CSV table of C-alpha atoms in Angstrom, one decimal:
chain,number,residue,atom,x,y,z
A,5,UNK,CA,116.0,-47.8,-55.8
A,6,UNK,CA,117.0,-49.6,-59.3
A,7,UNK,CA,115.7,-48.2,-62.6
A,8,UNK,CA,115.6,-48.9,-65.9
A,9,UNK,CA,114.0,-46.1,-68.9
A,10,UNK,CA,114.0,-47.2,-71.6
A,11,UNK,CA,113.3,-44.1,-74.4
A,12,UNK,CA,113.8,-44.4,-78.2
A,13,UNK,CA,111.3,-45.8,-79.8
A,14,UNK,CA,109.0,-44.2,-82.6
A,15,UNK,CA,107.7,-45.2,-85.8
A,16,UNK,CA,109.7,-45.6,-88.9
A,17,UNK,CA,108.9,-47.0,-92.0
A,18,UNK,CA,110.6,-50.4,-93.2
A,19,UNK,CA,113.3,-50.5,-93.6
A,20,UNK,CA,115.2,-48.4,-91.8
A,21,UNK,CA,116.8,-48.9,-88.5
A,22,UNK,CA,116.9,-47.6,-84.9
A,23,UNK,CA,118.5,-47.3,-81.8
A,24,UNK,CA,116.7,-47.9,-78.2
A,25,UNK,CA,118.8,-46.9,-75.6
A,26,UNK,CA,118.0,-48.0,-71.4
A,27,UNK,CA,119.6,-45.2,-68.9
A,28,UNK,CA,119.7,-47.5,-66.0
A,29,UNK,CA,120.3,-46.3,-62.5
A,30,UNK,CA,120.4,-47.3,-59.1
A,31,UNK,CA,122.7,-50.5,-59.1
A,32,UNK,CA,126.2,-50.1,-61.3
A,33,UNK,CA,125.9,-51.4,-64.8
A,34,UNK,CA,129.3,-53.1,-65.7
A,35,UNK,CA,128.3,-56.3,-63.0
A,36,UNK,CA,125.4,-56.9,-64.8
A,37,UNK,CA,124.0,-59.1,-68.4
A,38,UNK,CA,121.3,-56.9,-69.7
A,39,UNK,CA,118.9,-58.3,-71.8
A,40,UNK,CA,115.8,-56.4,-73.6
A,41,UNK,CA,112.5,-58.1,-74.8
A,42,UNK,CA,109.5,-57.5,-76.8
A,43,UNK,CA,105.6,-57.3,-76.7
A,44,UNK,CA,103.8,-57.5,-80.5
A,45,UNK,CA,101.1,-55.8,-79.3
A,46,UNK,CA,98.6,-59.0,-78.0
A,47,UNK,CA,101.1,-60.5,-78.0
A,48,UNK,CA,103.5,-63.4,-75.9
A,49,UNK,CA,107.3,-62.4,-74.5
A,50,UNK,CA,110.0,-62.6,-76.9
A,51,UNK,CA,113.8,-63.2,-76.1
A,52,UNK,CA,115.9,-60.4,-77.9
A,53,UNK,CA,119.4,-60.9,-76.4
A,54,UNK,CA,121.2,-59.7,-74.2
A,55,UNK,CA,124.6,-58.3,-73.5
A,56,UNK,CA,126.9,-59.4,-70.4
A,57,UNK,CA,128.3,-57.5,-67.8
A,58,UNK,CA,132.3,-56.5,-68.2
A,59,UNK,CA,133.9,-59.4,-66.8
A,60,UNK,CA,132.7,-61.8,-68.9
A,61,UNK,CA,133.7,-59.3,-72.5
A,62,UNK,CA,130.9,-57.1,-73.3
A,63,UNK,CA,130.0,-60.3,-74.9
A,64,UNK,CA,126.8,-60.1,-76.5
A,65,UNK,CA,124.2,-62.8,-77.6
A,66,UNK,CA,120.9,-62.3,-80.1
A,67,UNK,CA,117.7,-64.2,-81.0
A,68,UNK,CA,117.7,-65.8,-84.6
A,69,UNK,CA,114.8,-64.1,-84.7
A,70,UNK,CA,116.8,-60.8,-85.2
A,71,UNK,CA,119.6,-62.2,-85.3
A,72,UNK,CA,122.4,-59.9,-88.2
A,73,UNK,CA,119.6,-57.1,-88.1
A,74,UNK,CA,120.1,-55.6,-83.4
A,75,UNK,CA,123.2,-55.3,-82.1
A,76,UNK,CA,123.4,-54.7,-78.5
A,77,UNK,CA,126.2,-52.2,-76.4
A,78,UNK,CA,126.6,-51.4,-73.8
A,79,UNK,CA,128.4,-47.4,-72.0
A,80,UNK,CA,129.0,-48.5,-68.1
A,81,UNK,CA,130.0,-45.1,-67.8
A,82,UNK,CA,127.1,-44.1,-68.5
A,83,UNK,CA,124.2,-46.3,-67.4
A,84,UNK,CA,123.0,-47.1,-71.0
A,85,UNK,CA,121.7,-50.7,-72.9
A,86,UNK,CA,121.5,-49.8,-76.3
A,87,UNK,CA,119.6,-51.8,-79.2
A,88,UNK,CA,120.2,-51.2,-82.4
A,89,UNK,CA,118.2,-52.1,-85.1
A,90,UNK,CA,118.0,-52.4,-88.7
A,91,UNK,CA,116.4,-53.5,-92.0
A,92,UNK,CA,113.1,-53.0,-88.9
A,93,UNK,CA,110.5,-54.5,-91.2
A,94,UNK,CA,106.7,-54.0,-90.0
A,95,UNK,CA,106.8,-57.9,-87.9
A,96,UNK,CA,109.1,-56.2,-85.2
A,97,UNK,CA,106.4,-53.5,-84.1
A,98,UNK,CA,106.6,-53.5,-80.8
A,99,UNK,CA,107.2,-52.7,-76.8
A,100,UNK,CA,111.0,-53.4,-76.5
A,101,UNK,CA,111.7,-53.4,-72.9
A,102,UNK,CA,114.9,-53.8,-71.3
A,103,UNK,CA,115.4,-56.0,-68.9
A,104,UNK,CA,118.2,-56.7,-65.7
A,105,UNK,CA,119.2,-60.0,-65.4
A,106,UNK,CA,120.7,-61.6,-62.2
A,107,UNK,CA,122.0,-65.3,-62.5
A,108,UNK,CA,119.5,-66.1,-66.0
A,109,UNK,CA,116.7,-64.2,-64.2
A,110,UNK,CA,114.9,-60.8,-65.1
A,111,UNK,CA,114.2,-59.0,-61.4
A,112,UNK,CA,114.1,-55.8,-63.5
A,113,UNK,CA,111.9,-54.2,-66.6
A,114,UNK,CA,111.9,-50.5,-67.8
A,115,UNK,CA,107.9,-49.7,-68.3
A,116,UNK,CA,109.1,-50.6,-72.4
A,117,UNK,CA,108.7,-48.3,-74.9
A,118,UNK,CA,107.2,-49.4,-77.9
A,119,UNK,CA,108.2,-49.1,-81.9
A,120,UNK,CA,106.0,-48.1,-84.8
A,121,UNK,CA,106.7,-50.4,-87.9
A,122,UNK,CA,104.6,-48.9,-91.2
A,123,UNK,CA,105.6,-46.7,-94.1
B,11,UNK,CA,105.4,-69.6,-82.4
B,12,UNK,CA,106.9,-69.3,-78.3
B,13,UNK,CA,109.1,-71.9,-77.4
B,14,UNK,CA,108.0,-72.6,-74.7
B,15,UNK,CA,104.4,-74.0,-74.1
B,16,UNK,CA,101.5,-72.9,-72.1
B,17,UNK,CA,98.1,-72.8,-71.7
B,18,UNK,CA,96.3,-69.6,-73.2
B,19,UNK,CA,94.1,-69.0,-70.7
B,20,UNK,CA,93.0,-71.0,-67.3
B,21,UNK,CA,90.6,-69.6,-64.9
B,22,UNK,CA,89.3,-70.1,-61.2
B,23,UNK,CA,87.3,-69.2,-59.0
B,24,UNK,CA,88.2,-66.8,-55.1
B,25,UNK,CA,90.1,-69.8,-53.0
B,26,UNK,CA,90.0,-71.6,-54.9
B,27,UNK,CA,93.5,-72.9,-56.6
B,28,UNK,CA,94.9,-73.0,-60.4
B,29,UNK,CA,97.8,-74.4,-61.9
B,30,UNK,CA,99.7,-73.2,-65.0
B,31,UNK,CA,102.4,-75.7,-67.0
B,32,UNK,CA,104.9,-74.5,-68.7
B,33,UNK,CA,106.8,-76.7,-71.3
B,34,UNK,CA,109.4,-77.0,-72.7
B,35,UNK,CA,112.1,-79.9,-74.2
B,36,UNK,CA,115.1,-81.5,-72.4
B,37,UNK,CA,117.2,-78.0,-73.8
B,38,UNK,CA,116.4,-75.7,-71.5
B,39,UNK,CA,113.7,-76.4,-69.1
B,40,UNK,CA,114.9,-80.5,-68.3
B,41,UNK,CA,118.7,-78.9,-68.5
B,42,UNK,CA,118.4,-76.7,-65.9
B,43,UNK,CA,117.5,-75.2,-63.5
B,44,UNK,CA,116.9,-72.4,-64.1
B,45,UNK,CA,113.1,-71.7,-64.1
B,46,UNK,CA,111.1,-67.8,-64.3
B,47,UNK,CA,108.5,-66.9,-63.8
B,48,UNK,CA,106.2,-63.5,-64.1
B,49,UNK,CA,102.8,-61.4,-63.3
B,50,UNK,CA,102.0,-58.3,-66.0
B,51,UNK,CA,98.6,-56.5,-66.1
B,52,UNK,CA,96.9,-54.5,-68.4
B,53,UNK,CA,99.5,-51.7,-68.9
B,54,UNK,CA,102.1,-52.5,-67.0
B,55,UNK,CA,105.8,-53.8,-67.8
B,56,UNK,CA,106.0,-57.8,-66.4
B,57,UNK,CA,107.0,-58.8,-62.9
B,58,UNK,CA,109.1,-61.0,-61.7
B,59,UNK,CA,107.4,-63.4,-59.6
B,60,UNK,CA,109.2,-67.1,-59.1
B,61,UNK,CA,113.3,-67.1,-59.9
B,62,UNK,CA,115.4,-71.0,-60.0
B,63,UNK,CA,111.5,-73.3,-59.9
B,64,UNK,CA,110.9,-72.6,-56.8
B,65,UNK,CA,112.3,-69.2,-55.4
B,66,UNK,CA,110.5,-66.3,-54.6
B,67,UNK,CA,111.8,-62.6,-54.9
B,68,UNK,CA,111.3,-60.2,-52.5
B,69,UNK,CA,107.4,-58.9,-52.0
B,70,UNK,CA,106.2,-62.8,-54.6
B,71,UNK,CA,102.6,-64.3,-52.0
B,72,UNK,CA,103.4,-67.5,-50.5
B,73,UNK,CA,100.3,-68.2,-51.9
B,74,UNK,CA,102.0,-68.7,-55.6
B,75,UNK,CA,104.9,-71.7,-55.8
B,76,UNK,CA,106.6,-73.2,-58.5
B,77,UNK,CA,107.6,-76.6,-59.3
B,78,UNK,CA,109.4,-78.6,-62.0
B,79,UNK,CA,109.5,-82.1,-63.4
B,80,UNK,CA,111.0,-82.9,-66.7
B,81,UNK,CA,110.9,-80.7,-68.9
B,82,UNK,CA,107.7,-79.1,-67.7
B,83,UNK,CA,107.5,-76.6,-64.6
B,84,UNK,CA,104.0,-75.0,-62.8
B,85,UNK,CA,102.8,-72.7,-61.2
B,86,UNK,CA,100.5,-73.2,-58.9
B,87,UNK,CA,98.8,-69.7,-57.1
B,88,UNK,CA,96.6,-70.9,-54.6
B,89,UNK,CA,93.6,-69.1,-52.5
B,90,UNK,CA,93.1,-66.7,-55.8
B,91,UNK,CA,92.2,-63.1,-55.6
B,92,UNK,CA,90.6,-61.1,-58.4
B,93,UNK,CA,94.2,-59.5,-58.2
B,94,UNK,CA,95.9,-62.2,-59.2
B,95,UNK,CA,93.1,-61.3,-62.7
B,96,UNK,CA,96.5,-60.8,-64.9
B,97,UNK,CA,99.1,-62.7,-67.4
B,98,UNK,CA,101.7,-65.1,-65.9
B,99,UNK,CA,105.0,-65.9,-68.8
B,100,UNK,CA,107.5,-68.7,-68.0
B,101,UNK,CA,111.3,-68.7,-69.2
B,102,UNK,CA,113.5,-70.7,-69.1
B,103,UNK,CA,117.1,-70.8,-69.8
B,104,UNK,CA,118.2,-72.5,-72.8
B,105,UNK,CA,122.2,-72.8,-72.8
B,106,UNK,CA,124.5,-70.1,-74.5
B,107,UNK,CA,122.6,-67.1,-72.8
B,108,UNK,CA,119.8,-67.3,-74.4
B,109,UNK,CA,116.8,-67.3,-72.9
B,110,UNK,CA,113.0,-68.5,-73.4
B,111,UNK,CA,109.8,-67.0,-72.7
B,112,UNK,CA,106.5,-69.2,-73.3
B,113,UNK,CA,103.4,-67.7,-74.9
B,114,UNK,CA,101.3,-66.6,-71.9
B,115,UNK,CA,98.2,-68.0,-69.6
B,116,UNK,CA,95.8,-65.5,-68.8
B,117,UNK,CA,94.4,-66.2,-65.5
B,118,UNK,CA,90.6,-64.7,-65.2
B,119,UNK,CA,89.2,-64.9,-61.2
B,120,UNK,CA,85.5,-65.6,-62.1
């Protein structure tokens, strides 16, 4: 059974950094692109970024709204995908979801982890 | 500002049909047949219900169908049921590995 479990969320002050983790199980993560999507309280979904699978070099893409501040990485040996977030602002407050990407759709989602940026 | 435009809300009575539109541009919906739809119940993670414009994953009711014309995609739900009440989000591939979501539509079953 495919499972994705995010962790690392919590309360963080503006300007600080936070690293989220996504533990993947039930499939061989190295063959898949993985994405992060966030949802601010009461708002819609926003695509944050993508990391390609090993076959495609594990390269990354990030949304313009977070580019330069957020970075996605992966450790296929442990089945973990990371989202490193720096220079956080209150506008980054959201539930962050980890997703498995199959072709051009997201077939599995984690339950999300809440990040609250506040002083 | 979401990249794709959806109506904020739609409603229908049990048994009726509703359609949710999702309008993009010639750089996303209009350029790729990679539109997907996600259903989100309150407090839950979104769930894939349609992919590649009109394909249903295993477990998706055949009351749900997707289509696309030009820069606009649509999700139709026929025979509305109370369990269909949720938020619905469209998503399109936009090239270069990028994806864009719609702002979401709240479906109310009257």
